[in-house]
């Protein structure tokens, strides 16, 4: 009886496995390419129209759009250890950037001068205000903590005051 070689079966199994892996890889890549052609809404170059597709389900032009931020006047954790008063002045209107009672950094553009905000805080390192004139002219800022002026500044292009 002649002896049969099993080498042919081993080669056939290895070739089958390699072909299956190549087809699976090419299929995944092919589906990815096909998917980019079918769903090209994110890369179509079309401008985003918020009137019809607002992410939160609202419509563009809701009353909250463009509303100035509302600063916290007491920390979310309680009353606050000290009282802070921010003041910003300038000729006409000023743009103001500042930390509120929760140490959130806010920006309010084009406020009438003089602008003032009083609040309580716990962290003096997050007591800061920047005042910039909206047009030409000088702007000033001042920080008072517990009734004592701790910082004041003025300048042609803006002013920065720190509470620490």
Coordinates of N, CA and C in Angstrom, one line a residue:
X1 N 0.8 -1.2 0.0 CA 0.0 0.0 0.0 C 0.9 1.2 0.0
X2 N 0.6 2.1 -0.9 CA 1.4 3.3 -1.0 C 1.1 4.3 0.2
X3 N 2.1 5.0 0.6 CA 1.9 5.9 1.7 C 1.5 7.3 1.2
X4 N 0.4 7.8 1.8 CA -0.1 9.1 1.4 C 0.6 10.2 2.2
X5 N 0.8 11.3 1.6 CA 1.4 12.5 2.2 C 0.3 13.4 2.7
X6 N 0.4 13.9 3.9 CA -0.6 14.9 4.5 C -0.2 16.3 4.3
X7 N 0.9 16.5 3.6 CA 1.4 17.9 3.3 C 0.5 18.7 2.5
X8 N -0.2 18.0 1.5 CA -1.2 18.7 0.7 C -2.3 19.3 1.4
X9 N -2.8 18.6 2.4 CA -3.9 19.0 3.2 C -3.5 20.2 4.1
X10 N -2.3 20.2 4.6 CA -1.8 21.3 5.5 C -1.7 22.5 4.6
X11 N -1.1 22.4 3.5 CA -1.0 23.6 2.6 C -2.4 24.1 2.2
X12 N -3.3 23.3 1.9 CA -4.7 23.7 1.6 C -5.3 24.4 2.7
X13 N -5.2 23.9 3.9 CA -5.8 24.6 5.1 C -5.1 26.0 5.4
X14 N -3.8 26.1 5.3 CA -3.1 27.3 5.5 C -3.5 28.3 4.4
X15 N -3.6 27.9 3.1 CA -4.0 28.8 2.1 C -5.4 29.3 2.3
X16 N -6.3 28.4 2.7 CA -7.7 28.8 3.0 C -7.8 29.8 4.1
X17 N -7.1 29.6 5.2 CA -7.1 30.5 6.3 C -6.5 31.9 5.9
X18 N -5.5 31.9 5.1 CA -4.9 33.2 4.7 C -5.9 33.9 3.7
X19 N -6.5 33.2 2.8 CA -7.5 33.8 1.9 C -8.6 34.4 2.7
X20 N -9.1 33.6 3.7 CA -10.2 34.1 4.5 C -9.9 35.4 5.3
X21 N -8.7 35.4 5.8 CA -8.2 36.6 6.6 C -8.1 37.8 5.6
X22 N -7.5 37.6 4.4 CA -7.4 38.7 3.4 C -8.8 39.2 3.0
X23 N -9.7 38.3 2.8 CA -11.1 38.7 2.4 C -11.8 39.5 3.5
X24 N -11.6 39.0 4.8 CA -12.2 39.7 5.9 C -11.6 41.1 6.0
X25 N -10.3 41.3 5.9 CA -9.6 42.6 6.0 C -10.1 43.5 4.9
X26 N -10.1 43.0 3.7 CA -10.5 43.8 2.5 C -12.0 44.2 2.6
X27 N -12.8 43.3 3.2 CA -14.2 43.5 3.4 C -14.4 44.7 4.4
X28 N -13.7 44.7 5.5 CA -13.8 45.7 6.5 C -13.3 47.1 5.9
X29 N -12.2 47.1 5.2 CA -11.8 48.3 4.6 C -12.7 48.7 3.5
X30 N -13.3 47.8 2.7 CA -14.2 48.2 1.7 C -15.5 48.7 2.3
X31 N -16.0 48.2 3.4 CA -17.2 48.7 4.0 C -16.9 50.1 4.5
X32 N -15.7 50.4 5.1 CA -15.4 51.7 5.6 C -15.4 52.7 4.4
X33 N -14.8 52.3 3.3 CA -14.8 53.3 2.2 C -16.2 53.5 1.6
X34 N -16.9 52.4 1.5 CA -18.3 52.5 1.0 C -19.1 53.3 1.9
X35 N -18.9 53.2 3.2 CA -19.7 54.0 4.2 C -19.4 55.4 4.1
X36 N -18.1 55.8 3.7 CA -17.8 57.2 3.6 C -18.5 57.8 2.4
X37 N -18.7 57.0 1.4 CA -19.4 57.5 0.2 C -20.9 57.6 0.4
X38 N -21.5 56.7 1.2 CA -22.9 56.7 1.4 C -23.3 57.7 2.4
X39 N -22.5 57.9 3.5 CA -22.8 58.8 4.6 C -21.8 59.9 4.6
X40 N -21.9 60.8 3.6 CA -21.0 61.9 3.5 C -21.5 63.2 4.1
X41 N -22.5 63.1 5.0 CA -23.1 64.4 5.6 C -22.1 65.1 6.4
X42 N -21.2 64.4 7.1 CA -20.2 65.1 8.0 C -19.1 65.7 7.2
X43 N -18.8 65.2 6.0 CA -17.7 65.7 5.2 C -18.1 66.3 3.9
X44 N -19.4 66.7 3.7 CA -19.8 67.1 2.4 C -19.4 68.5 2.0
X45 N -18.9 69.3 3.0 CA -18.6 70.6 2.7 C -19.8 71.5 2.7
X46 N -21.0 71.0 3.0 CA -22.2 71.8 3.1 C -22.2 72.5 4.4
X47 N -22.6 73.8 4.5 CA -22.6 74.5 5.7 C -23.7 74.0 6.7
X48 N -23.4 74.0 7.9 CA -24.3 73.5 9.0 C -25.4 74.6 9.1
X49 N -26.7 74.1 9.0 CA -27.8 75.0 9.1 C -28.5 74.8 10.4
X50 N -28.2 75.6 11.5 CA -28.7 75.3 12.8 C -30.2 75.6 12.9
X51 N -30.8 76.2 11.9 CA -32.3 76.4 11.9 C -33.0 75.1 11.9
X52 N -32.5 74.2 11.1 CA -33.2 72.9 10.9 C -32.6 71.7 11.7
X53 N -31.4 71.9 12.2 CA -30.8 70.7 12.9 C -30.0 71.2 14.1
X54 N -30.6 71.7 15.1 CA -29.9 72.1 16.3 C -29.6 70.9 17.2
X55 N -28.4 70.7 17.6 CA -28.0 69.5 18.4 C -28.9 69.2 19.6
X56 N -29.4 70.3 20.3 CA -30.2 70.1 21.5 C -31.7 70.0 21.2
X57 N -32.0 70.1 19.9 CA -33.4 70.0 19.6 C -34.1 71.3 19.5
X58 N -33.5 72.4 19.9 CA -34.1 73.7 19.8 C -33.9 74.3 18.4
X59 N -34.4 75.5 18.3 CA -34.3 76.2 17.0 C -33.3 77.4 17.2
X60 N -32.6 77.7 16.1 CA -31.8 78.9 16.2 C -32.6 80.1 16.4
X61 N -32.1 81.0 17.1 CA -32.9 82.2 17.4 C -33.7 82.1 18.7
X62 N -33.5 81.0 19.5 CA -34.2 80.9 20.8 C -33.8 82.2 21.6
X63 N -34.6 82.6 22.5 CA -34.3 83.8 23.3 C -33.0 83.7 24.1
X64 N -32.5 82.5 24.4 CA -31.2 82.4 25.1 C -30.0 82.7 24.3
X65 N -30.2 82.6 22.9 CA -29.0 82.8 22.1 C -28.5 84.2 22.2
X66 N -27.2 84.4 22.5 CA -26.6 85.7 22.6 C -26.9 86.4 23.9
X67 N -27.6 85.8 24.8 CA -27.8 86.4 26.1 C -26.5 86.4 26.9
X68 N -26.3 87.5 27.6 CA -25.0 87.5 28.4 C -25.0 86.5 29.5
X69 N -23.9 86.0 29.9 CA -23.8 85.0 30.9 C -24.3 85.6 32.3
X70 N -24.9 84.8 33.1 CA -25.3 85.2 34.4 C -24.3 84.7 35.4
X71 N -23.6 85.6 36.0 CA -22.5 85.2 37.0 C -23.2 84.7 38.3
X72 N -22.5 83.7 38.9 CA -22.9 83.3 40.2 C -22.5 84.3 41.3
X73 N -23.3 84.7 42.2 CA -23.0 85.6 43.2 C -22.7 85.0 44.5
X74 N -23.0 83.7 44.7 CA -22.5 83.0 45.9 C -22.0 81.6 45.4
X75 N -21.0 81.1 46.0 CA -20.5 79.8 45.6 C -21.5 78.7 45.8
X76 N -21.4 77.7 44.9 CA -22.4 76.6 45.0 C -22.3 75.8 46.2
X77 N -21.1 75.9 46.9 CA -20.9 75.2 48.2 C -21.4 75.9 49.4
X78 N -21.9 77.1 49.3 CA -22.3 77.8 50.5 C -22.2 79.3 50.4
X79 N -22.2 80.0 51.5 CA -22.2 81.5 51.5 C -21.0 82.2 50.9
X80 N -19.8 81.7 51.1 CA -18.6 82.4 50.7 C -17.9 83.0 51.9
X81 N -16.6 83.0 52.0 CA -15.9 83.5 53.1 C -15.7 85.0 53.1
X82 N -15.6 85.6 51.9 CA -15.4 87.1 51.8 C -16.2 87.7 50.7
X83 N -16.4 89.0 50.8 CA -17.2 89.7 49.8 C -16.3 90.4 48.8
X84 N -16.6 90.2 47.5 CA -15.8 90.8 46.5 C -16.7 91.8 45.7
X85 N -16.1 92.9 45.3 CA -16.8 93.8 44.4 C -15.9 94.1 43.2
X86 N -16.3 93.8 42.0 CA -15.6 94.2 40.8 C -16.2 95.5 40.2
X87 N -15.3 96.3 39.7 CA -15.7 97.5 39.0 C -14.9 97.7 37.7
X88 N -15.6 98.1 36.6 CA -15.0 98.3 35.4 C -15.5 99.6 34.8
X89 N -14.7 100.5 34.3 CA -15.1 101.8 33.8 C -14.3 102.0 32.5
X90 N -14.9 102.9 31.7 CA -14.3 103.3 30.4 C -15.1 104.3 29.7
X91 N -14.6 104.9 28.7 CA -15.4 105.8 27.9 C -16.4 105.0 27.0
X92 N -17.7 105.2 27.4 CA -18.7 104.4 26.6 C -18.9 103.1 27.2
X93 N -18.6 102.0 26.4 CA -18.8 100.7 26.8 C -17.5 99.9 27.0
X94 N -17.5 98.9 27.7 CA -16.3 98.1 28.0 C -16.6 96.6 27.8
X95 N -15.6 95.8 27.5 CA -15.7 94.3 27.5 C -15.1 93.9 28.8
X96 N -15.8 93.0 29.5 CA -15.3 92.6 30.8 C -15.2 91.1 30.8
X97 N -14.0 90.6 31.3 CA -13.8 89.2 31.6 C -13.5 89.0 33.1
X98 N -14.0 88.0 33.7 CA -13.9 87.9 35.1 C -14.2 86.5 35.6
X99 N -13.8 86.1 36.8 CA -14.2 84.9 37.5 C -15.4 85.2 38.4
X100 N -16.4 84.4 38.4 CA -17.6 84.6 39.3 C -17.4 83.8 40.6
X101 N -18.4 83.8 41.4 CA -18.3 83.1 42.7 C -18.0 81.6 42.7
X102 N -18.3 81.0 41.6 CA -18.0 79.5 41.4 C -16.7 79.3 40.7
X103 N -15.9 80.4 40.5 CA -14.6 80.4 39.8 C -14.8 80.0 38.3
X104 N -16.0 80.3 37.8 CA -16.2 80.1 36.3 C -15.8 81.4 35.6
X105 N -15.0 81.3 34.5 CA -14.5 82.4 33.8 C -15.6 82.9 32.8
X106 N -16.0 84.1 32.9 CA -17.1 84.6 32.1 C -16.6 85.8 31.3
X107 N -17.3 86.1 30.2 CA -17.0 87.3 29.4 C -18.3 88.0 29.0
X108 N -18.4 89.3 29.3 CA -19.5 90.1 28.9 C -19.0 91.2 28.0
X109 N -19.6 91.3 26.8 CA -19.1 92.3 25.9 C -20.0 93.5 25.8
X110 N -19.4 94.7 25.7 CA -20.2 95.9 25.5 C -21.1 96.3 26.6
X111 N -20.6 96.2 27.8 CA -21.5 96.7 28.9 C -21.3 98.2 29.1
X112 N -22.3 98.8 29.6 CA -22.2 100.3 29.9 C -21.3 100.6 31.1
X113 N -20.6 101.6 31.0 CA -19.7 102.0 32.0 C -20.4 103.0 32.9
X114 N -20.3 102.9 34.2 CA -19.5 102.0 35.0 C -20.3 100.7 35.2
X115 N -19.5 99.6 35.2 CA -20.1 98.2 35.4 C -19.6 97.8 36.8
X116 N -20.5 97.1 37.5 CA -20.2 96.6 38.9 C -20.8 95.3 39.2
X117 N -20.1 94.4 39.9 CA -20.6 93.1 40.3 C -20.1 92.8 41.7
X118 N -21.1 92.5 42.6 CA -20.7 92.1 44.0 C -21.1 90.7 44.2
X119 N -20.3 89.9 44.9 CA -20.5 88.5 45.2 C -19.7 88.1 46.3
X120 N -19.9 86.9 46.8 CA -19.1 86.3 47.9 C -18.3 85.1 47.2
X121 N -17.1 84.9 47.8 CA -16.2 83.9 47.2 C -15.5 83.2 48.3
X122 N -14.8 82.1 47.9 CA -14.0 81.3 48.9 C -12.5 81.3 48.4
X123 N -12.2 81.5 47.2 CA -10.9 81.4 46.6 C -10.4 82.7 46.0
X124 N -9.5 83.3 46.7 CA -9.0 84.6 46.3 C -8.1 84.5 45.0
X125 N -7.6 83.3 44.7 CA -6.8 83.1 43.5 C -7.7 83.2 42.2
X126 N -9.0 83.0 42.4 CA -10.0 83.1 41.3 C -10.7 84.4 41.3
X127 N -10.1 85.4 41.9 CA -10.7 86.8 41.9 C -9.9 87.6 40.9
X128 N -10.4 87.8 39.7 CA -9.7 88.6 38.7 C -10.7 89.2 37.7
X129 N -10.3 90.3 37.2 CA -11.1 91.0 36.2 C -10.2 91.7 35.2
X130 N -10.7 91.6 33.9 CA -10.0 92.3 32.8 C -11.0 93.2 32.2
X131 N -10.7 94.5 32.0 CA -11.6 95.4 31.4 C -10.9 96.0 30.1
X132 N -11.6 96.0 29.0 CA -11.1 96.5 27.7 C -12.1 97.4 27.1
X133 N -11.6 98.6 26.6 CA -12.5 99.5 25.9 C -13.0 98.8 24.6
X134 N -14.3 99.0 24.3 CA -14.8 98.4 23.1 C -14.4 99.3 21.9
X135 N -14.3 100.6 22.1 CA -13.7 101.5 21.1 C -12.4 102.0 21.6
X136 N -12.0 103.1 21.1 CA -10.7 103.7 21.6 C -11.0 104.3 23.0
X137 N -9.9 104.5 23.7 CA -10.0 105.2 25.0 C -9.4 104.3 26.1
X138 N -9.6 104.7 27.3 CA -8.9 104.1 28.4 C -10.0 103.2 29.2
X139 N -9.5 102.2 29.8 CA -10.4 101.3 30.6 C -9.8 101.2 32.0
X140 N -10.6 101.0 33.0 CA -10.1 100.9 34.4 C -10.8 99.7 35.1
X141 N -10.1 99.1 36.0 CA -10.8 98.1 36.8 C -10.4 98.3 38.3
X142 N -11.2 97.7 39.2 CA -10.9 97.8 40.6 C -11.5 96.6 41.3
X143 N -10.8 96.0 42.3 CA -11.4 94.9 43.1 C -11.3 95.4 44.5
X144 N -12.5 95.2 45.2 CA -12.6 95.5 46.6 C -12.9 94.1 47.3
X145 N -12.2 93.8 48.3 CA -12.5 92.6 49.1 C -12.7 93.0 50.5
X146 N -13.9 92.6 51.0 CA -14.4 93.0 52.4 C -14.2 94.5 52.7
X147 N -14.5 95.3 51.7 CA -14.5 96.7 51.9 C -13.1 97.4 51.6
X148 N -12.1 96.6 51.3 CA -10.7 97.2 51.1 C -10.3 97.0 49.7
X149 N -9.9 98.1 49.0 CA -9.4 98.0 47.7 C -8.1 97.2 47.7
X150 N -8.1 96.1 46.9 CA -6.9 95.2 46.9 C -6.2 95.4 45.6
X151 N -6.8 95.9 44.5 CA -6.2 96.0 43.2 C -7.0 97.0 42.4
X152 N -6.2 97.8 41.6 CA -6.8 98.7 40.6 C -5.8 99.0 39.6
X153 N -6.3 99.2 38.3 CA -5.4 99.3 37.2 C -6.2 100.1 36.1
X154 N -5.5 100.8 35.2 CA -6.1 101.5 34.1 C -5.1 101.5 33.0
X155 N -5.6 101.6 31.8 CA -4.7 101.7 30.6 C -5.5 101.9 29.3
X156 N -4.7 102.4 28.3 CA -5.3 102.8 27.1 C -5.9 101.5 26.4
X157 N -5.3 100.4 26.5 CA -5.8 99.2 25.8 C -6.5 98.2 26.7
X158 N -6.6 98.5 28.0 CA -7.2 97.6 28.9 C -6.6 97.6 30.3
X159 N -7.2 97.0 31.2 CA -6.7 96.9 32.6 C -7.0 95.6 33.2
X160 N -6.1 95.1 34.0 CA -6.2 93.8 34.7 C -6.0 93.9 36.2
X161 N -7.0 93.4 36.9 CA -6.9 93.5 38.4 C -7.0 92.0 39.0
X162 N -6.2 91.8 40.0 CA -6.1 90.5 40.7 C -6.5 90.7 42.1
X163 N -7.2 89.7 42.7 CA -7.6 89.7 44.1 C -6.6 89.0 45.0
X164 N -5.5 88.5 44.6 CA -4.6 87.8 45.5 C -3.5 88.7 45.7

